[in-house]
PDB file of C-alpha atoms in Angstrom:
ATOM      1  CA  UNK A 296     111.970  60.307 112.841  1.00 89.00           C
ATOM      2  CA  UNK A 297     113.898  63.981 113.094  1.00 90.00           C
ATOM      3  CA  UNK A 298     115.869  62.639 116.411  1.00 91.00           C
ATOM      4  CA  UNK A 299     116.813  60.001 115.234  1.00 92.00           C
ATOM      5  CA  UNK A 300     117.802  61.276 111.587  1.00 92.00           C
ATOM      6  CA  UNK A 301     120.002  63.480 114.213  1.00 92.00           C
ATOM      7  CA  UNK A 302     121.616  60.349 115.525  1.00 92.00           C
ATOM      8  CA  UNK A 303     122.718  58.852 112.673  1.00 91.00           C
ATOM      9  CA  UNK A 304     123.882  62.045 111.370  1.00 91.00           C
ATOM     10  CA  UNK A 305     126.234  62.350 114.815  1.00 91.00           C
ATOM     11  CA  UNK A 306     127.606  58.302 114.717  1.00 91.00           C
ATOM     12  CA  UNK A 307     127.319  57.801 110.195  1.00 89.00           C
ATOM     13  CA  UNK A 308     129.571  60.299 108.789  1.00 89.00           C
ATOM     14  CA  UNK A 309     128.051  59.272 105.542  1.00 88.00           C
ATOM     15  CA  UNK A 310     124.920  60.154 106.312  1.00 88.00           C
ATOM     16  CA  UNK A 311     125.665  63.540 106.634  1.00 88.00           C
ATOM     17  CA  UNK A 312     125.877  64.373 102.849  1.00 90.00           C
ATOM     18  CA  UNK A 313     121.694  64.181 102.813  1.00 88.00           C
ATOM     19  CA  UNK A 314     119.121  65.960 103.212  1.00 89.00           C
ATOM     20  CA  UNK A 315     116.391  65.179 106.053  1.00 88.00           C
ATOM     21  CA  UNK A 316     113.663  64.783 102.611  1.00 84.00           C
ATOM     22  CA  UNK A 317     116.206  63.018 100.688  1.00 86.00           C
ATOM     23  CA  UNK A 318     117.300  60.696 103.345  1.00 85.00           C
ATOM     24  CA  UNK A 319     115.076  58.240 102.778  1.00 85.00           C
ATOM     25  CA  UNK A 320     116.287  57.256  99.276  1.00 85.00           C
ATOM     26  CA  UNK A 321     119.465  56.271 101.166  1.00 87.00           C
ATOM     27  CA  UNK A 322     118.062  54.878 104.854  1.00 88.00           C
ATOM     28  CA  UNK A 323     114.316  52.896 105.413  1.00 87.00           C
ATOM     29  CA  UNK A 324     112.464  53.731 108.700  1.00 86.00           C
ATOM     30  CA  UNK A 325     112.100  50.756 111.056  1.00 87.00           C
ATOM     31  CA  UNK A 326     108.673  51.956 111.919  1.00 85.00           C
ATOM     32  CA  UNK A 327     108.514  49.447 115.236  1.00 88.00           C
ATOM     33  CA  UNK A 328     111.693  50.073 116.252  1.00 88.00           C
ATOM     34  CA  UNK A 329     111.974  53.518 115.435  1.00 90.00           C
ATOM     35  CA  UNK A 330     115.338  53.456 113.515  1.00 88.00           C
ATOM     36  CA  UNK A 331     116.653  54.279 110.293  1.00 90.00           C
ATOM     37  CA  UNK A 332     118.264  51.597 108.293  1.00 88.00           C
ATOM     38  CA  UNK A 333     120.775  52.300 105.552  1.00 87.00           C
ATOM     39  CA  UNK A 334     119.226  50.862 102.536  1.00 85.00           C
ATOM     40  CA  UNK A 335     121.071  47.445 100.599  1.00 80.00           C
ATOM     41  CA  UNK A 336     120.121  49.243  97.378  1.00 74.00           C
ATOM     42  CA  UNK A 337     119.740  52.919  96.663  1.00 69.00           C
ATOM     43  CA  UNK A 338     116.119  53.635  94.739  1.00 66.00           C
ATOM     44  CA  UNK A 339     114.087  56.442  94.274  1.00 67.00           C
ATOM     45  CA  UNK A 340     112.069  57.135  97.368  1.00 65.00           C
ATOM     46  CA  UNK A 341     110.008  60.694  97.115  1.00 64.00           C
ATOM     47  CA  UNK A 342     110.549  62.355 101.092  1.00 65.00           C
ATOM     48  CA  UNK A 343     108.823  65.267 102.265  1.00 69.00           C
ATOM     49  CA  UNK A 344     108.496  67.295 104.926  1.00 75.00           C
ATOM     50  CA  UNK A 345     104.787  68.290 106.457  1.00 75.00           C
ATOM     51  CA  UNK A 346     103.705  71.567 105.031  1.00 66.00           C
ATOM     52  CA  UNK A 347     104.128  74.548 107.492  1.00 66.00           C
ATOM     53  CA  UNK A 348     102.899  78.412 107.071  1.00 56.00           C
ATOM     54  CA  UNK A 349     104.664  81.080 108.455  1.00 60.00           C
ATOM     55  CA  UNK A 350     101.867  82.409 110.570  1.00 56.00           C
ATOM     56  CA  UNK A 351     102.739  79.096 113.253  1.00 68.00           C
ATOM     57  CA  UNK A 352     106.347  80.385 113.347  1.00 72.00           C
ATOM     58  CA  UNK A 353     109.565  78.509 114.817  1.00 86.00           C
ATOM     59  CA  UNK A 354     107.913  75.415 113.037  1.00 85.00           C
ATOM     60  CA  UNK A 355     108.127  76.843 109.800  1.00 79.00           C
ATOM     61  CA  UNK A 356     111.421  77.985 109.958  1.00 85.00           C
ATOM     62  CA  UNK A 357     112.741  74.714 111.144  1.00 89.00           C
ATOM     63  CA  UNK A 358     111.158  73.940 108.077  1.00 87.00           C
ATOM     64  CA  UNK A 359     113.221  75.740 105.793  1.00 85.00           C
ATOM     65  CA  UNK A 360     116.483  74.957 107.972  1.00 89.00           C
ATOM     66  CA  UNK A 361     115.889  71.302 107.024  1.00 89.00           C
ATOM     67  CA  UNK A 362     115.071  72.104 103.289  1.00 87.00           C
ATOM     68  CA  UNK A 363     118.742  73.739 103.197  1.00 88.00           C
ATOM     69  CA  UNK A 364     121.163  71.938 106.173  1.00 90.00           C
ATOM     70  CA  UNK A 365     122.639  68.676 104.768  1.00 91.00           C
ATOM     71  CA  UNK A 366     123.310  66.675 107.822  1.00 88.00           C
ATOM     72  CA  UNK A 367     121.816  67.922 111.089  1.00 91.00           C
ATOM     73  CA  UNK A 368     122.904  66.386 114.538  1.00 91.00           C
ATOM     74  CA  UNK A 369     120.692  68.502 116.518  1.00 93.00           C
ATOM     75  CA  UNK A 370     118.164  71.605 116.983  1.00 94.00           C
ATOM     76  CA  UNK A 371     121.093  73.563 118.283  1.00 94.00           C
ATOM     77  CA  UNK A 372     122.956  72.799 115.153  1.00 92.00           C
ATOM     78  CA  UNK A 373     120.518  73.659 113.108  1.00 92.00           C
ATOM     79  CA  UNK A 374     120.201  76.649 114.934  1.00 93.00           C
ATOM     80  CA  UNK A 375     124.257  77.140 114.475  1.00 92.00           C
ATOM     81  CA  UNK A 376     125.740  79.316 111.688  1.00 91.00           C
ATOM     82  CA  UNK A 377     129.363  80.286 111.311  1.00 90.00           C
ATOM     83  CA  UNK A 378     130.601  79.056 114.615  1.00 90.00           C
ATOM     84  CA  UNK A 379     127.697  80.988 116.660  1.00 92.00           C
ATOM     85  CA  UNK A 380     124.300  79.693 117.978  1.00 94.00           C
ATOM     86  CA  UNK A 381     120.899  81.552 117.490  1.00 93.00           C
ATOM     87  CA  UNK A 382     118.393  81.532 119.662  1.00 92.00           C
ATOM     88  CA  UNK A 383     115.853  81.018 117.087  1.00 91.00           C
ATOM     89  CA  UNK A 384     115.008  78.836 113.811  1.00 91.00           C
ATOM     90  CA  UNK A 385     114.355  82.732 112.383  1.00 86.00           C
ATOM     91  CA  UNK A 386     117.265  84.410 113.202  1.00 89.00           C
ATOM     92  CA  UNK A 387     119.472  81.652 111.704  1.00 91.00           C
ATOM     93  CA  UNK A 388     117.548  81.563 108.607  1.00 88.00           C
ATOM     94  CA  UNK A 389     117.663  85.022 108.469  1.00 84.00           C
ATOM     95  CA  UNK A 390     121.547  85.673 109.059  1.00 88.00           C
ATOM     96  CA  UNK A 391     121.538  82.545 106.375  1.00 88.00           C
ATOM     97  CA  UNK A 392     119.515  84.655 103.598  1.00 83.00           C
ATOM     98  CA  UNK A 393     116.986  82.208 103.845  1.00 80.00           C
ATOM     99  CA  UNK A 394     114.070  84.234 104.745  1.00 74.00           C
ATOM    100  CA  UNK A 395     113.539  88.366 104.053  1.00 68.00           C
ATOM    101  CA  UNK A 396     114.655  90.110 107.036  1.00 70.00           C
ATOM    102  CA  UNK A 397     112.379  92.708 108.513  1.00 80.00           C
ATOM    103  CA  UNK A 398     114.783  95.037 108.041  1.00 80.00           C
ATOM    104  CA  UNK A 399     114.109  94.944 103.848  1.00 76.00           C
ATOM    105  CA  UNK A 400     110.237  95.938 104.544  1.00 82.00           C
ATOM    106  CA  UNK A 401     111.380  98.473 106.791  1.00 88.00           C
ATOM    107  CA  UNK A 402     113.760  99.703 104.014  1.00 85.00           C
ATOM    108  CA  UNK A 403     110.810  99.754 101.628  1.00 83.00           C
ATOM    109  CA  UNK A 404     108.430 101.758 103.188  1.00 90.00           C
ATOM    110  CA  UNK A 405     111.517 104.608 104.065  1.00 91.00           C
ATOM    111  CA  UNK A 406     112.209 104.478 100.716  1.00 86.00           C
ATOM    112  CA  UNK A 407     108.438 104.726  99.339  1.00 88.00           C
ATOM    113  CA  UNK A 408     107.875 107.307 101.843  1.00 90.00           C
ATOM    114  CA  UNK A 409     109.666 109.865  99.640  1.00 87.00           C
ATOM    115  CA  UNK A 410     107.301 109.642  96.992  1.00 83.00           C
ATOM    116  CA  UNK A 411     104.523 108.198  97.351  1.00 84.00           C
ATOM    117  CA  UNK A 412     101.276 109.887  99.131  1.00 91.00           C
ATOM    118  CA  UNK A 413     100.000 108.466 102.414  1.00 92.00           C
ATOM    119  CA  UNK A 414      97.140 106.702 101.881  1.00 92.00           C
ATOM    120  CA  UNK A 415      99.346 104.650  99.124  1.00 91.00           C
ATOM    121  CA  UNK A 416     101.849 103.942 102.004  1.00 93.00           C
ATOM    122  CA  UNK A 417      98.595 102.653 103.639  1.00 94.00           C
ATOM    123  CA  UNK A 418      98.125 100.536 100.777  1.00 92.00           C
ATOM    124  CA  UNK A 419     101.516  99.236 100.864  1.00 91.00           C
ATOM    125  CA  UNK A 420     101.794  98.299 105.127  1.00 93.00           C
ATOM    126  CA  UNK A 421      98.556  96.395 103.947  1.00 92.00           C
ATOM    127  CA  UNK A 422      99.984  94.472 101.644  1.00 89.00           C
ATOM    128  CA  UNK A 423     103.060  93.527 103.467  1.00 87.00           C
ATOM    129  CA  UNK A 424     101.018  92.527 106.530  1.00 89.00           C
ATOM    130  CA  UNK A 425      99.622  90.095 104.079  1.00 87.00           C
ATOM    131  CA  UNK A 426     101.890  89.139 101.833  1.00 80.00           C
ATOM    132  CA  UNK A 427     105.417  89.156 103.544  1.00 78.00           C
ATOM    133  CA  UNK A 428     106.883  87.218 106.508  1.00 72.00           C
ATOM    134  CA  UNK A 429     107.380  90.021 109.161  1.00 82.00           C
ATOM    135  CA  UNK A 430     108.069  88.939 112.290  1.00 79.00           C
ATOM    136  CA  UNK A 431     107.532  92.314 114.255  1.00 87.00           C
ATOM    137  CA  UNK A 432     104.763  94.455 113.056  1.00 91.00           C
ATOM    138  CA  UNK A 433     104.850  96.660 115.678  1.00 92.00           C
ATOM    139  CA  UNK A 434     107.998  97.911 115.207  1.00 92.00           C
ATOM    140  CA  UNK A 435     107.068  97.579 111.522  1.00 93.00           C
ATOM    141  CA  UNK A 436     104.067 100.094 112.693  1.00 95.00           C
ATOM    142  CA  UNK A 437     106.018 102.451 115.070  1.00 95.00           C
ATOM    143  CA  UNK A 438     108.256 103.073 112.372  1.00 95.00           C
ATOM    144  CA  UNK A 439     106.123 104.572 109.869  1.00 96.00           C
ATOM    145  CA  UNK A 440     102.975 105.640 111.647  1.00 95.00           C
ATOM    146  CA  UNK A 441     104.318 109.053 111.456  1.00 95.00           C
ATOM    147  CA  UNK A 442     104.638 108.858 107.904  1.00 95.00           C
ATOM    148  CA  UNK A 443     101.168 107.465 106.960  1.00 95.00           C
ATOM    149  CA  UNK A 444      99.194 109.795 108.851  1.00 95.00           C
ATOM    150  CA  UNK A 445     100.626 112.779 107.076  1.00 94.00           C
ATOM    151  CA  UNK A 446      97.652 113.500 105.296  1.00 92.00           C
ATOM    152  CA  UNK A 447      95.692 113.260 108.571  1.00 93.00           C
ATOM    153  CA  UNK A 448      97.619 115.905 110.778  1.00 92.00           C
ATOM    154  CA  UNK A 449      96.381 118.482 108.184  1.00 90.00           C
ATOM    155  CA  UNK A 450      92.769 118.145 109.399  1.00 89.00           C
ATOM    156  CA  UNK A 451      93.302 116.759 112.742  1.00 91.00           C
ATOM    157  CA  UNK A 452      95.323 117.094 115.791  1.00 90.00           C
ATOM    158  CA  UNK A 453      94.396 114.232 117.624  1.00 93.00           C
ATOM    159  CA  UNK A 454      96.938 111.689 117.765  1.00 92.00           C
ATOM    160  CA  UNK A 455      94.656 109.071 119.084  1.00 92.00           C
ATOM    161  CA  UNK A 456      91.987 109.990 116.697  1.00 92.00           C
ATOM    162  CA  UNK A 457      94.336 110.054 114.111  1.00 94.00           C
ATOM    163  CA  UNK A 458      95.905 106.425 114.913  1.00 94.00           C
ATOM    164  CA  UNK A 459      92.505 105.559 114.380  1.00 93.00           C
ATOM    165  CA  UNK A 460      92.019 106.487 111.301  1.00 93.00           C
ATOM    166  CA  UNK A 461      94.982 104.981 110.064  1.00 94.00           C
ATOM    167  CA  UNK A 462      94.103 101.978 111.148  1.00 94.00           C
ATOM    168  CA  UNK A 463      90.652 102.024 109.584  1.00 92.00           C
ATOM    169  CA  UNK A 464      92.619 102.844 106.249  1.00 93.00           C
ATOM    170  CA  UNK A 465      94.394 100.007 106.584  1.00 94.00           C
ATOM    171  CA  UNK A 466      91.579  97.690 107.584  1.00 92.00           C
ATOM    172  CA  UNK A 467      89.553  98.734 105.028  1.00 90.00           C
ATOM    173  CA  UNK A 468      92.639  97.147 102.739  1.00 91.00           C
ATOM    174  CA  UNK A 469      92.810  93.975 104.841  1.00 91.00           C
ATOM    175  CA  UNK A 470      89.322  93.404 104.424  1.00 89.00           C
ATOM    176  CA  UNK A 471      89.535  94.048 100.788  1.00 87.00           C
ATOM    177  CA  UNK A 472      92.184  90.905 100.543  1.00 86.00           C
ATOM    178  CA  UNK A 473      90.128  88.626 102.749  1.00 86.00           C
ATOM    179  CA  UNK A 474      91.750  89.917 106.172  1.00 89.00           C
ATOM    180  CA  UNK A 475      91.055  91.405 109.735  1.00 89.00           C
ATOM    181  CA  UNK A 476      93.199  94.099 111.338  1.00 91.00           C
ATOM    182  CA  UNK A 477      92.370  91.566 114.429  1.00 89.00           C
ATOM    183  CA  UNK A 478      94.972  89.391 113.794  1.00 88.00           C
ATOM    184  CA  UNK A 479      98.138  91.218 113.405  1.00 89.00           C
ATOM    185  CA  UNK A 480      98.626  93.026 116.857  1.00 88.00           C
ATOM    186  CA  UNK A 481      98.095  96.325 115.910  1.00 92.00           C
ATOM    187  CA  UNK A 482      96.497  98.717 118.406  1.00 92.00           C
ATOM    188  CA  UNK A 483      92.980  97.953 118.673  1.00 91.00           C
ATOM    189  CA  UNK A 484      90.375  99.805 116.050  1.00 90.00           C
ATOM    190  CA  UNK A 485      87.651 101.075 117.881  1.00 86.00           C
ATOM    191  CA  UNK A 486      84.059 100.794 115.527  1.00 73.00           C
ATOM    192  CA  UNK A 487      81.111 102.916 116.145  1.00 69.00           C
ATOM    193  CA  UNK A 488      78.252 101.292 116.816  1.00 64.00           C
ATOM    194  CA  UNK A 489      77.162 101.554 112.991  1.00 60.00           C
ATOM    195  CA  UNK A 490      80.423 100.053 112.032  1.00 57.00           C
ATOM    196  CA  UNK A 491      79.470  97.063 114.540  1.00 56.00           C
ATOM    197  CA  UNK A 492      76.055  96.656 112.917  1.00 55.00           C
ATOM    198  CA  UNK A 493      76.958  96.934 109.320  1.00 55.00           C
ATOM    199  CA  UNK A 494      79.831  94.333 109.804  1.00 55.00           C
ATOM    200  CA  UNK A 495      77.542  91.955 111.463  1.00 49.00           C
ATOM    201  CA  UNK A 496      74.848  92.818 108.894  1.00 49.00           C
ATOM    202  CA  UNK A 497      77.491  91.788 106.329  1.00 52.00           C
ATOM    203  CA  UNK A 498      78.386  88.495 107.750  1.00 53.00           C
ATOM    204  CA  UNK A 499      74.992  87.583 108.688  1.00 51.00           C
ATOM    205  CA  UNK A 500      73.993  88.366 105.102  1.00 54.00           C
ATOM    206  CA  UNK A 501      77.238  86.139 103.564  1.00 52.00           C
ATOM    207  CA  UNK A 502      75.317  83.548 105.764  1.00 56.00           C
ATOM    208  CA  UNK A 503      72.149  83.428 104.479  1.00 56.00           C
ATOM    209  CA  UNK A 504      72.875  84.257 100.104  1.00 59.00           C
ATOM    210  CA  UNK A 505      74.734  80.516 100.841  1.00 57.00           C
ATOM    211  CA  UNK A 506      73.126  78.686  97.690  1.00 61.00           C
ATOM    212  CA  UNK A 507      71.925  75.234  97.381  1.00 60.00           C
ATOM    213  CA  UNK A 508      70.181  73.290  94.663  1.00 66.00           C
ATOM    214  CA  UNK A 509      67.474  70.861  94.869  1.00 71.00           C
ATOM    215  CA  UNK A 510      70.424  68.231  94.344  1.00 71.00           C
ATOM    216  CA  UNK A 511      71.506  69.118  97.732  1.00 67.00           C
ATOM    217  CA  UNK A 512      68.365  68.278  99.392  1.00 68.00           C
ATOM    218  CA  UNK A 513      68.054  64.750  97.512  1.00 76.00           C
ATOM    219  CA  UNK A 514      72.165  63.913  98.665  1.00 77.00           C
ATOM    220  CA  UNK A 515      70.837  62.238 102.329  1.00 79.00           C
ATOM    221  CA  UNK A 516      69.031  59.828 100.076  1.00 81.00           C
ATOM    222  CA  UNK A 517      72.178  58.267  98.875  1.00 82.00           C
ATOM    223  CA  UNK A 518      74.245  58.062 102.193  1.00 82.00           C
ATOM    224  CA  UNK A 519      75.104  54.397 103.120  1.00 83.00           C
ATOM    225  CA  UNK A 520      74.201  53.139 106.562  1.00 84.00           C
ATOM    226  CA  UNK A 521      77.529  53.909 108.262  1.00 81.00           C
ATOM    227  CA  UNK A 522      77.235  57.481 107.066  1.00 82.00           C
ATOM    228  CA  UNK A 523      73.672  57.815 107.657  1.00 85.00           C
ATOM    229  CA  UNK A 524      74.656  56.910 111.348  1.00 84.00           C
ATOM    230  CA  UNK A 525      77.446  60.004 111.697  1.00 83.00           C
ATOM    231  CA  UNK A 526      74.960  62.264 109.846  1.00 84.00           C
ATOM    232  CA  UNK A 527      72.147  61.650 112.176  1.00 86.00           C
ATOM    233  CA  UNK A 528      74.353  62.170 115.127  1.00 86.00           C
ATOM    234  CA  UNK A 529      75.696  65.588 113.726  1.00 85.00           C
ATOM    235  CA  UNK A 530      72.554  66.757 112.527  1.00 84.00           C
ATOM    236  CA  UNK A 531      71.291  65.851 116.152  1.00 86.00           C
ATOM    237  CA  UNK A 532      73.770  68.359 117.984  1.00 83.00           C
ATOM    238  CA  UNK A 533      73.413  71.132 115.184  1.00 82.00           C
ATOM    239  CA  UNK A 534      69.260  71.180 115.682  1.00 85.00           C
ATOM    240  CA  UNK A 535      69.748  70.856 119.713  1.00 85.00           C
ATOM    241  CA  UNK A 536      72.443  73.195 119.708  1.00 80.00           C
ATOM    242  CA  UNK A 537      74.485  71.400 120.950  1.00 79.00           C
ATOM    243  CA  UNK A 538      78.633  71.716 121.222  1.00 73.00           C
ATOM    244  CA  UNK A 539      80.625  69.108 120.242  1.00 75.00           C
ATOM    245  CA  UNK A 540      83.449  68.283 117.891  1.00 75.00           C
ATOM    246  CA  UNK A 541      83.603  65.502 115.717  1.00 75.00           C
ATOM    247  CA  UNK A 542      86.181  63.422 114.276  1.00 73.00           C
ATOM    248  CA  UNK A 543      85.703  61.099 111.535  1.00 72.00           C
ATOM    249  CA  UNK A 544      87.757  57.971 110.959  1.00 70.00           C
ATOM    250  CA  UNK A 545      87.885  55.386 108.243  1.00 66.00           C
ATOM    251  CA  UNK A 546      89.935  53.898 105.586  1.00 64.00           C
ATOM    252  CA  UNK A 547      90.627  55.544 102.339  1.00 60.00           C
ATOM    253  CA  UNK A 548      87.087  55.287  99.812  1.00 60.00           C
ATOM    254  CA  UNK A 549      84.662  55.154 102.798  1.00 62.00           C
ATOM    255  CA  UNK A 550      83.078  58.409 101.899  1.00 63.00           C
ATOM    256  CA  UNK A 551      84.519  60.571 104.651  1.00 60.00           C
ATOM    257  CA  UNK A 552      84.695  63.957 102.798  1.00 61.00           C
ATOM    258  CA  UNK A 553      81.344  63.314 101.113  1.00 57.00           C
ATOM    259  CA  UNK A 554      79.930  63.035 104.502  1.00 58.00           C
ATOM    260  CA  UNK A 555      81.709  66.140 105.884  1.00 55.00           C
ATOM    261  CA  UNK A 556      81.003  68.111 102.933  1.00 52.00           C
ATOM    262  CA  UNK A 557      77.201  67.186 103.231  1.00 50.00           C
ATOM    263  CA  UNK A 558      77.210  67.525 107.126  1.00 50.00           C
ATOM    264  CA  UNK A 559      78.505  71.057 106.757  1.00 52.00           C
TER     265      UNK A 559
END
């Protein structure tokens, strides 16, 4: 549907006034033919484009390009601004003022750096890792690893151990919003052995205080037959231990999420 909404922007000059989410109050898709058809008579048809976060990356910002660029014939014009080509989605948005630049964050923690203590500069890389679209947190963390550990040189002159106990500062924050350090690319945090233990004590515990209510028990009782098949078959591979992944099908109303909610 986005190739050819490229097409008939390039040969319908007309068509290049829209939107890709409003185009289809002004063209129908020939779903068997793959086309789009202008439409006899404008009405109101509600477009929209599949929900992206910016942790996939070029996708979402392809996204937003679409949300703003009337008219696309192609991804190299959407990647076009001002007569020059980008060689990403990002760095078009970003010369576009769509998206915050890195360059803002990095701006913000120079800036906070001149009053604030460490361990609130902690705080703040934190909440940024979380919070804001930075593309290079590296650099982000090069940057201002000097200025973080401040408070650390004064009792330590260990560089390595002191990276290290930056980053369990900041970890400790990460976990606090429902994070892991894991899965930013930082430099890997080393945990002691009791650190190991009391994090899989933790999860193992999260595990088991899972509640249920007597009502829970009673739910297989009112599966239909269909269901009652997939929940066999899933219960099978979960007592066996066995692997598998399953995908449930069906028309709308035919208790899919019921069953997956009770399977799980």
């Amino acid at each position: 549907m986005l190739t050819e909404y490229f097409n008939v922007s390039r040969s319908n000059p007309t068509a290049r006034q829209y939107l890709y989410r409003k185009f289809p109050e002004h063209f129908t898709w020939n779903k068997s033919k793959k086309f789009w058809k202008p439409r006899k008579v404008k009405r109101i048809q509600i477009g929209r484009l599949v929900y992206s976060n910016p942790a996939v990356g070029e996708r979402y910002y392809l996204r937003i390009k679409l949300n703003h660029v009337r008219g696309a014939t192609s991804y190299e014009n959407l990647r076009t601004w001002q007569g020059a080509m980008y060689a990403t989605f990002r760095q078009a948005c970003e010369v576009m003022g769509l998206v915050e630049s890195d360059k803002s964050l990095d701006d913000c923690l120079t800036e906070s750096a001149q009053f604030r203590m460490p361990c609130l500069l902690r705080r703040l890389f934190a909440t940024i890792m979380v919070f804001c679209e930075c593309t290079n947190i590296q650099r982000l963390w090069d940057n201002h690893l000097n200025a973080m550990s401040e408070d650390f040189h004064r009792t330590c002159d260990n560089s390595s151990r002191i990276e290290q106990m930056v980053l369990r500062d900041i970890s400790y924050h990460l976990t606090s919003m429902g994070k892991d350090i894991r899965h930013y690319g930082l430099p890997e945090l080393h945990l002691t052995e009791e650190e190991r233990s009391r994090d899989h004590y933790r999860e193992l515990t999260e595990e088991q205080n899972l509640g249920f209510g007597e009502d829970h028990l009673k739910i297989v009782e009112t599966l239909n037959a269909e269901q009652m098949v997939g929940y066999e078959e899933i219960l099978d591979h979960v007592l066996k231990n066995k692997g598998q992944v399953f995908f449930v099908d069906g028309p709308g109303g035919t208790g899919k999420t019921y069953l997956e909610s009770f399977a799980c």
